PDB file of C-alpha atoms in Angstrom:
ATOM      1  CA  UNK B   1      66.469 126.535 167.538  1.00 45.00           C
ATOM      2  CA  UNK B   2      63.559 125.193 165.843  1.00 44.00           C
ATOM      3  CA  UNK B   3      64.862 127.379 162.560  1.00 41.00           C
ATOM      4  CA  UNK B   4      68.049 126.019 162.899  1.00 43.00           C
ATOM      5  CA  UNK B   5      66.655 122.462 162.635  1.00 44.00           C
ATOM      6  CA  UNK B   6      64.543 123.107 159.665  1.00 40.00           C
ATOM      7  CA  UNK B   7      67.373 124.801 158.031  1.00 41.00           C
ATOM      8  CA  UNK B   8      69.826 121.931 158.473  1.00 44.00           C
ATOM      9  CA  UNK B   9      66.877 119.262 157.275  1.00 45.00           C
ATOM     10  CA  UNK B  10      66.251 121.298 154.236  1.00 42.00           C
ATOM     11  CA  UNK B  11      70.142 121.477 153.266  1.00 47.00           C
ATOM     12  CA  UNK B  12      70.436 117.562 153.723  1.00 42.00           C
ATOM     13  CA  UNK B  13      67.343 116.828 151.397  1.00 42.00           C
ATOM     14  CA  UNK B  14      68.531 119.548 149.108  1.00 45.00           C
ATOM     15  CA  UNK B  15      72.419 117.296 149.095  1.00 43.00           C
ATOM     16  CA  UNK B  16      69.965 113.805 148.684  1.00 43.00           C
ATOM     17  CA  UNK B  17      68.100 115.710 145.713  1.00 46.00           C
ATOM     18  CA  UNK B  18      71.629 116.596 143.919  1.00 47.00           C
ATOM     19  CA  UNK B  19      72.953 113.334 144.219  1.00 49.00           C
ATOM     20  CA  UNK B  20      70.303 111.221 143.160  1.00 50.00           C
ATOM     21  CA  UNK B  21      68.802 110.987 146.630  1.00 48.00           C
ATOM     22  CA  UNK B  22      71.247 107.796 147.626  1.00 48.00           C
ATOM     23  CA  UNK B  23      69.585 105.276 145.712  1.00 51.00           C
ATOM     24  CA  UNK B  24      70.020 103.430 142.309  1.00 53.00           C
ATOM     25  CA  UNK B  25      71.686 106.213 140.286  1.00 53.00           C
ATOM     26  CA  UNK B  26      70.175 107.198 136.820  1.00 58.00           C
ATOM     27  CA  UNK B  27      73.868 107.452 135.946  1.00 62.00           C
ATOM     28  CA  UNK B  28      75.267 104.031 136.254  1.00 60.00           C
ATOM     29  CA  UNK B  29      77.736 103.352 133.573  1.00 66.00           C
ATOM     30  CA  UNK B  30      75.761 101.409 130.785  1.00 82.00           C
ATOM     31  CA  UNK B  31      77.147  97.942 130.332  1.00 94.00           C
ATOM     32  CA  UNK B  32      79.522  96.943 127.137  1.00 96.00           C
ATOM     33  CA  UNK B  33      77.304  94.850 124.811  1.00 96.00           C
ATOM     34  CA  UNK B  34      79.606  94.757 121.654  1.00 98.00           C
ATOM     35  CA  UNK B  35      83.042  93.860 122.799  1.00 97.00           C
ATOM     36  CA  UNK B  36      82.456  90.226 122.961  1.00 96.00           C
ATOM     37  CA  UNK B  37      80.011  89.648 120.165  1.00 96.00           C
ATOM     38  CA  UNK B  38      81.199  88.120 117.151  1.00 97.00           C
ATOM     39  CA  UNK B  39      79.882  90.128 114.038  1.00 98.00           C
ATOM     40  CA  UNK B  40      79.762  88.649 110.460  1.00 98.00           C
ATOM     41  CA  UNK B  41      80.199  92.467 108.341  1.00 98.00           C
ATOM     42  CA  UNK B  42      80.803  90.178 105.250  1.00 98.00           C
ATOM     43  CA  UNK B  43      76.904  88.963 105.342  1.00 97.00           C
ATOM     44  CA  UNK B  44      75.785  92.523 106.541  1.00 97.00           C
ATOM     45  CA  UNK B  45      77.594  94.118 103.730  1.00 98.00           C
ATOM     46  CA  UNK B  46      76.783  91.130 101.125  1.00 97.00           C
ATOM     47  CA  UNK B  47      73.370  92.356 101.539  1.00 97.00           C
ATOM     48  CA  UNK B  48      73.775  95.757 100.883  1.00 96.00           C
ATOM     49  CA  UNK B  49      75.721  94.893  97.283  1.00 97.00           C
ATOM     50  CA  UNK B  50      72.567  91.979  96.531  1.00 96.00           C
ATOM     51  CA  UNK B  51      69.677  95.074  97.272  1.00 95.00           C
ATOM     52  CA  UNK B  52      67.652  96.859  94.784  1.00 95.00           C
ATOM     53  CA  UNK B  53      66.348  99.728  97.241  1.00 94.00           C
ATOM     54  CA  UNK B  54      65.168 102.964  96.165  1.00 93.00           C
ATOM     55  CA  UNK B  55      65.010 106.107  98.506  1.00 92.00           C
ATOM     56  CA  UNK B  56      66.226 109.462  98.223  1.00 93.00           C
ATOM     57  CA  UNK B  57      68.759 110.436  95.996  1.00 93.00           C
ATOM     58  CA  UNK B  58      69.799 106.586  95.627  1.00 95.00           C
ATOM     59  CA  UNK B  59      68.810 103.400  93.507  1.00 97.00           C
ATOM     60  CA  UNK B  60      70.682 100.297  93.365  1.00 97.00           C
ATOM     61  CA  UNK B  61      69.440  97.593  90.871  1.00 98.00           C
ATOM     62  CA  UNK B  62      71.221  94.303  89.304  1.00 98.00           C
ATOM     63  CA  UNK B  63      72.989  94.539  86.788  1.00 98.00           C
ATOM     64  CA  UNK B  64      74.070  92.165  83.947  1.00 98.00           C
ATOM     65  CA  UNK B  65      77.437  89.933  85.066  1.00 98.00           C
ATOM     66  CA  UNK B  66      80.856  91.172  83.523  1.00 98.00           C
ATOM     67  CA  UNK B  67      83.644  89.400  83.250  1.00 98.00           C
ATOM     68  CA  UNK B  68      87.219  90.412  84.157  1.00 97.00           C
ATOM     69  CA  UNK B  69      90.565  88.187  83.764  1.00 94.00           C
ATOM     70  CA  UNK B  70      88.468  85.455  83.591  1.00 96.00           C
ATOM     71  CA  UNK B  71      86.978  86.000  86.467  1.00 96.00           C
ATOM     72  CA  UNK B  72      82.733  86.694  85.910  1.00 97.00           C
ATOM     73  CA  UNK B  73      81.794  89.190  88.840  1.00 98.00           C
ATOM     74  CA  UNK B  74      78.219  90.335  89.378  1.00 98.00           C
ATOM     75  CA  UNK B  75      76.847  93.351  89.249  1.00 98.00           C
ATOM     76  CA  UNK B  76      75.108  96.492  91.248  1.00 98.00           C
ATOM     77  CA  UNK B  77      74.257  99.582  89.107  1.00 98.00           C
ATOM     78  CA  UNK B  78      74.243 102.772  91.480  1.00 98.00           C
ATOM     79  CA  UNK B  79      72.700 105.734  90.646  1.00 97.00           C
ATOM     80  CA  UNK B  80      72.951 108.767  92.452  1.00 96.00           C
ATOM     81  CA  UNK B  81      71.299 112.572  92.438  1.00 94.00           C
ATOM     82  CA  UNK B  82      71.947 115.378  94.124  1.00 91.00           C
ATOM     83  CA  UNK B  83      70.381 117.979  95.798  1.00 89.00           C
ATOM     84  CA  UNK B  84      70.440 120.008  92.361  1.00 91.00           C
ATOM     85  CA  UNK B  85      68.841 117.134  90.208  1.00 89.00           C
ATOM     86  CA  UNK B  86      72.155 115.751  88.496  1.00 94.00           C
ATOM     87  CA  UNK B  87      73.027 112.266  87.990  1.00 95.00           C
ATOM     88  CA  UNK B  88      75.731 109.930  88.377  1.00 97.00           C
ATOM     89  CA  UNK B  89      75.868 106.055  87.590  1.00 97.00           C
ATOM     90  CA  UNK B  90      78.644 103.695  88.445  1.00 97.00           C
ATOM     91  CA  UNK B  91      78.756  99.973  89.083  1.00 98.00           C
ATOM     92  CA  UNK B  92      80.333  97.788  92.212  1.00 98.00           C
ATOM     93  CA  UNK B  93      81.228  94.298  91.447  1.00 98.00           C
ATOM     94  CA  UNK B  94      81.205  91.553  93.832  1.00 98.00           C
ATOM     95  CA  UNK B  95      81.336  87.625  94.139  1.00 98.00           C
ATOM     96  CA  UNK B  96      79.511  85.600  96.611  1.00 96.00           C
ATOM     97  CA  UNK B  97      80.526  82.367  98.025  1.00 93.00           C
ATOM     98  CA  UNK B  98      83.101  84.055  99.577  1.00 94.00           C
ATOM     99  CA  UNK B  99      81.683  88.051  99.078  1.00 97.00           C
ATOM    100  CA  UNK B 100      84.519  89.669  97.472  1.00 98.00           C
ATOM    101  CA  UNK B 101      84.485  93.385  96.667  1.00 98.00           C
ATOM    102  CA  UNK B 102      86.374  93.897  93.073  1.00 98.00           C
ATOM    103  CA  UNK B 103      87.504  96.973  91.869  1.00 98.00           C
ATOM    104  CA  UNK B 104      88.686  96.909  87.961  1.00 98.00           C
ATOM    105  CA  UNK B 105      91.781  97.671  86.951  1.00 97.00           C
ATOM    106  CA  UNK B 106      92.441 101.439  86.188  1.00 97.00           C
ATOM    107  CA  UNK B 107      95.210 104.279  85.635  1.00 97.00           C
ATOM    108  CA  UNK B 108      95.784 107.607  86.803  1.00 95.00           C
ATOM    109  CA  UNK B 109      98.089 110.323  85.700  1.00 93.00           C
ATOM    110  CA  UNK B 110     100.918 111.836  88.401  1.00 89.00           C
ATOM    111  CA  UNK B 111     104.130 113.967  87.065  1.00 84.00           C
ATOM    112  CA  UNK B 112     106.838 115.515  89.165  1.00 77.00           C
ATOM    113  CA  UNK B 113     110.126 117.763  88.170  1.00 75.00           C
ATOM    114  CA  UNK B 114     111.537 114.719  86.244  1.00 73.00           C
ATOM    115  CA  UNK B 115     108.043 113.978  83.518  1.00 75.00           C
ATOM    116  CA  UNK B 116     104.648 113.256  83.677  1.00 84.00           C
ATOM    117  CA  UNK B 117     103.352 109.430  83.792  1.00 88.00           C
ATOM    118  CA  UNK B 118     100.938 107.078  84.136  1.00 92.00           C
ATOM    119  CA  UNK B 119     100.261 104.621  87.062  1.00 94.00           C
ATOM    120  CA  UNK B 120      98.300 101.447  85.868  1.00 96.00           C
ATOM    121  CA  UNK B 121      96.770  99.573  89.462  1.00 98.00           C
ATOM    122  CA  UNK B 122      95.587  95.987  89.672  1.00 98.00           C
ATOM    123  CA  UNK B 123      93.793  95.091  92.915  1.00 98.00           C
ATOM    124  CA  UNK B 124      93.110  92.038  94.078  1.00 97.00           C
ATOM    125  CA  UNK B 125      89.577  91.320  95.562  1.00 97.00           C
ATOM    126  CA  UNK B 126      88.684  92.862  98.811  1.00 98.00           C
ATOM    127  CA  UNK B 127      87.843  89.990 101.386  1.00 95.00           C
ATOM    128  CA  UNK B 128      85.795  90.614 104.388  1.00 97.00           C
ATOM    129  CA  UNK B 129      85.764  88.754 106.789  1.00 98.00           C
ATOM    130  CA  UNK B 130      82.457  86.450 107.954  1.00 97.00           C
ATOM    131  CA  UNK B 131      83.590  86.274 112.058  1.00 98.00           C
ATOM    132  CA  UNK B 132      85.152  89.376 113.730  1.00 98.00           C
ATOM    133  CA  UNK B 133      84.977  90.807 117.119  1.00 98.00           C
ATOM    134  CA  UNK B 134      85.903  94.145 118.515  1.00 98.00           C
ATOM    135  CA  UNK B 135      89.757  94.846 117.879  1.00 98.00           C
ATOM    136  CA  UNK B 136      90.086  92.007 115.450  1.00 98.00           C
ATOM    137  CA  UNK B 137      91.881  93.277 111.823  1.00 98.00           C
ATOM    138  CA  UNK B 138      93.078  91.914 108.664  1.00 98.00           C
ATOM    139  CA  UNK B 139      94.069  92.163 104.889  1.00 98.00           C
ATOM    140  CA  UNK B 140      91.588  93.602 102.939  1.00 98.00           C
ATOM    141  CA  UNK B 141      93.484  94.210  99.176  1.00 98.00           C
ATOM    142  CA  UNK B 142      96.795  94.467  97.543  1.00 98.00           C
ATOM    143  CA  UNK B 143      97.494  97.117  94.993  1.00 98.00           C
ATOM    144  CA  UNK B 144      99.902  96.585  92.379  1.00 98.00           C
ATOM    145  CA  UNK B 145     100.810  99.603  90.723  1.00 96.00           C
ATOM    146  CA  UNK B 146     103.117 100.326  87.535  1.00 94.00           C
ATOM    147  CA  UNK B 147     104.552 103.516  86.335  1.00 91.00           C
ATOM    148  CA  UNK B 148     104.523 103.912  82.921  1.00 88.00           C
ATOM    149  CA  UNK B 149     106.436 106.711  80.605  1.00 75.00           C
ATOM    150  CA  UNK B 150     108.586 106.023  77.425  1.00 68.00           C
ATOM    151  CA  UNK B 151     109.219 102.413  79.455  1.00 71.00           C
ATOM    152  CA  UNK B 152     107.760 100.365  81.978  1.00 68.00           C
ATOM    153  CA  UNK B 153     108.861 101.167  85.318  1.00 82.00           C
ATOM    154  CA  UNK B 154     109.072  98.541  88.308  1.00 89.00           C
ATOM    155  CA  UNK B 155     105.972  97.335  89.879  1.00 94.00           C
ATOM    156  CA  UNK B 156     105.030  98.088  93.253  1.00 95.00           C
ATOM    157  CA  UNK B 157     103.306  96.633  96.029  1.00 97.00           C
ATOM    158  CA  UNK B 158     100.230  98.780  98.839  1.00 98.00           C
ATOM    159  CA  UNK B 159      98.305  96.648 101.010  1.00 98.00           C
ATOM    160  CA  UNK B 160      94.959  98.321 103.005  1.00 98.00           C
ATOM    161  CA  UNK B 161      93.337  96.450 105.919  1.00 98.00           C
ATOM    162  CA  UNK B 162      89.979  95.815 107.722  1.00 98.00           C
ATOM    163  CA  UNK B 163      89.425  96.956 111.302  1.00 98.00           C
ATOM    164  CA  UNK B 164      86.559  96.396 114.035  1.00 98.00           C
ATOM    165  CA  UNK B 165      86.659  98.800 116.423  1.00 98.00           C
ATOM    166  CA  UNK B 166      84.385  99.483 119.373  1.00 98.00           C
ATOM    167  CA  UNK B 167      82.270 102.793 118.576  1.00 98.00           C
ATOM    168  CA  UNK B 168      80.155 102.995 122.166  1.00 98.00           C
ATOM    169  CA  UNK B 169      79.164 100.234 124.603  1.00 97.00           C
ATOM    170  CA  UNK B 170      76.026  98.994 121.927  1.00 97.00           C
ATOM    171  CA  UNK B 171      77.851  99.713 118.523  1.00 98.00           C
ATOM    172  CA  UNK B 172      80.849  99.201 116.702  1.00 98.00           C
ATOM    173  CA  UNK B 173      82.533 100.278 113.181  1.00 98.00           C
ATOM    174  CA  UNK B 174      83.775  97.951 110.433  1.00 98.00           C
ATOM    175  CA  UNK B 175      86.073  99.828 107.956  1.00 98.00           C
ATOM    176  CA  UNK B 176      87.981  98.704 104.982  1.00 98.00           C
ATOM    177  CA  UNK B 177      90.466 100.652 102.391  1.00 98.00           C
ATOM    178  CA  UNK B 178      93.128 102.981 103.010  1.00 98.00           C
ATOM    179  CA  UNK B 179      92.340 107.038 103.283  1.00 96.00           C
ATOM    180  CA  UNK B 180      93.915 109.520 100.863  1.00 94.00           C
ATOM    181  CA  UNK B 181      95.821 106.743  98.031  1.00 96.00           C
ATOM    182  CA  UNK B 182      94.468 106.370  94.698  1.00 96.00           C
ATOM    183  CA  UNK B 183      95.792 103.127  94.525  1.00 98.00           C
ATOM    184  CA  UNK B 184      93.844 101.436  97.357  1.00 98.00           C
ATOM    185  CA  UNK B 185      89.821 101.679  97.907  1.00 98.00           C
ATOM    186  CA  UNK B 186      89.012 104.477  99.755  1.00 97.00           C
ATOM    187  CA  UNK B 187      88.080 104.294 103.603  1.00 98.00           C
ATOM    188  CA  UNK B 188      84.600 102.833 103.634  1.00 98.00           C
ATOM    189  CA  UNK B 189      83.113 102.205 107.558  1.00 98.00           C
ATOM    190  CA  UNK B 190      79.654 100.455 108.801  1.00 98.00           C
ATOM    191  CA  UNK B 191      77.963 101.011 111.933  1.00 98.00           C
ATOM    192  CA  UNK B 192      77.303  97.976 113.305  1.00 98.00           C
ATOM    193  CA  UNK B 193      74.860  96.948 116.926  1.00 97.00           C
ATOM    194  CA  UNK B 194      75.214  94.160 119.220  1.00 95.00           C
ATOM    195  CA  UNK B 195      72.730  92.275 117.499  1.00 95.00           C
ATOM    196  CA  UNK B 196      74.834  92.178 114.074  1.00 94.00           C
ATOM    197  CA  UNK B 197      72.776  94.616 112.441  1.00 96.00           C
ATOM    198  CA  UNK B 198      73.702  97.589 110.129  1.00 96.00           C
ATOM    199  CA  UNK B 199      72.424 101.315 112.367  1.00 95.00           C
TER     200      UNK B 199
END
């Protein structure tokens, strides 16, 4: 009888042991910091496009103002090596007071069955915006693009957006552009915490 006790004692501590004895669990649900903060990604991101860090396999440093349509944007040179040792520079261009990104305008060859052309894009400046909570979303850019063979073809019209979108209950991600179009900015995301901060 007395084995029989200990028996059923052990197999009720054993239970207690599996599920966290009965007490405050080590598994209660952790609690949802970043839905209701307001987030300012154009600052965050501001500061990333004003800073002249150096680490590995990156440098950004300011470069001389350029002027496009009139419009005098300034200036981050990037450049970037690999894991082999080779190089690649570029530039971003911004404004501040509102930040704007600003993409130049470009061309890119496309042909199908009919002949072989060339699309010229204008975008406008990507705005971001300074207040933005979780689930909040707006225009980012318009594209206009114009085919171009023996004539000018009509002009038209892509638009990509900004989301914020809750990533767990302590971070969220910003992202801007459109994925796989050559006429919009690429997809671009930033982690952000519930303290504002680029993780």
């Amino acid at each position: 009888m007395q084995y029989a006790k200990f028996i059923t004692t052990l197999g009720v501590i054993t239970l207690l042991a599996a599920c966290g004895g009965g007490g405050p669990g080590t598994n209660t649900p952790e609690v949802d910091q970043i839905s209701d903060i307001t987030l300012n990604p154009a600052a965050a991101i501001q500061s990333l496009y004003t800073s002249n860090y150096s680490g590995p396999g990156i440098q950004y440093s300011a470069g001389t103002p350029e002027i496009f349509n009139g419009q005098t944007y300034q200036v981050q040179n990037v450049l970037s090596i690999d894991s082999n040792g080779n190089s690649s520079a570029s530039k971003r261009y911004y404004t501040v007071n509102p930040f704007t990104i600003y993409t130049p305008d470009y061309s890119y060859r496309t042909s199908n069955i009919m002949a072989s052309y060339r699309n010229y894009v204008s975008r406008t400046a990507g705005v971001l915006p300074t207040t933005a909570k979780v689930g909040d979303f707006g225009l980012y850019e318009t594209a206009t693009v114009t085919p171009w063979t023996t004539v000018w073809w009509a002009s038209t019209q892509s638009t990509s957006v900004w989301t914020l979108t809750k990533d767990t209950n302590t971070t969220a991600f910003f992202c801007y552009g459109a994925s796989n179009s050559p006429d919009l900015t690429s997809k671009t995301c930033y982690k952000f915490n519930a303290r504002g901060e680029l993780v």
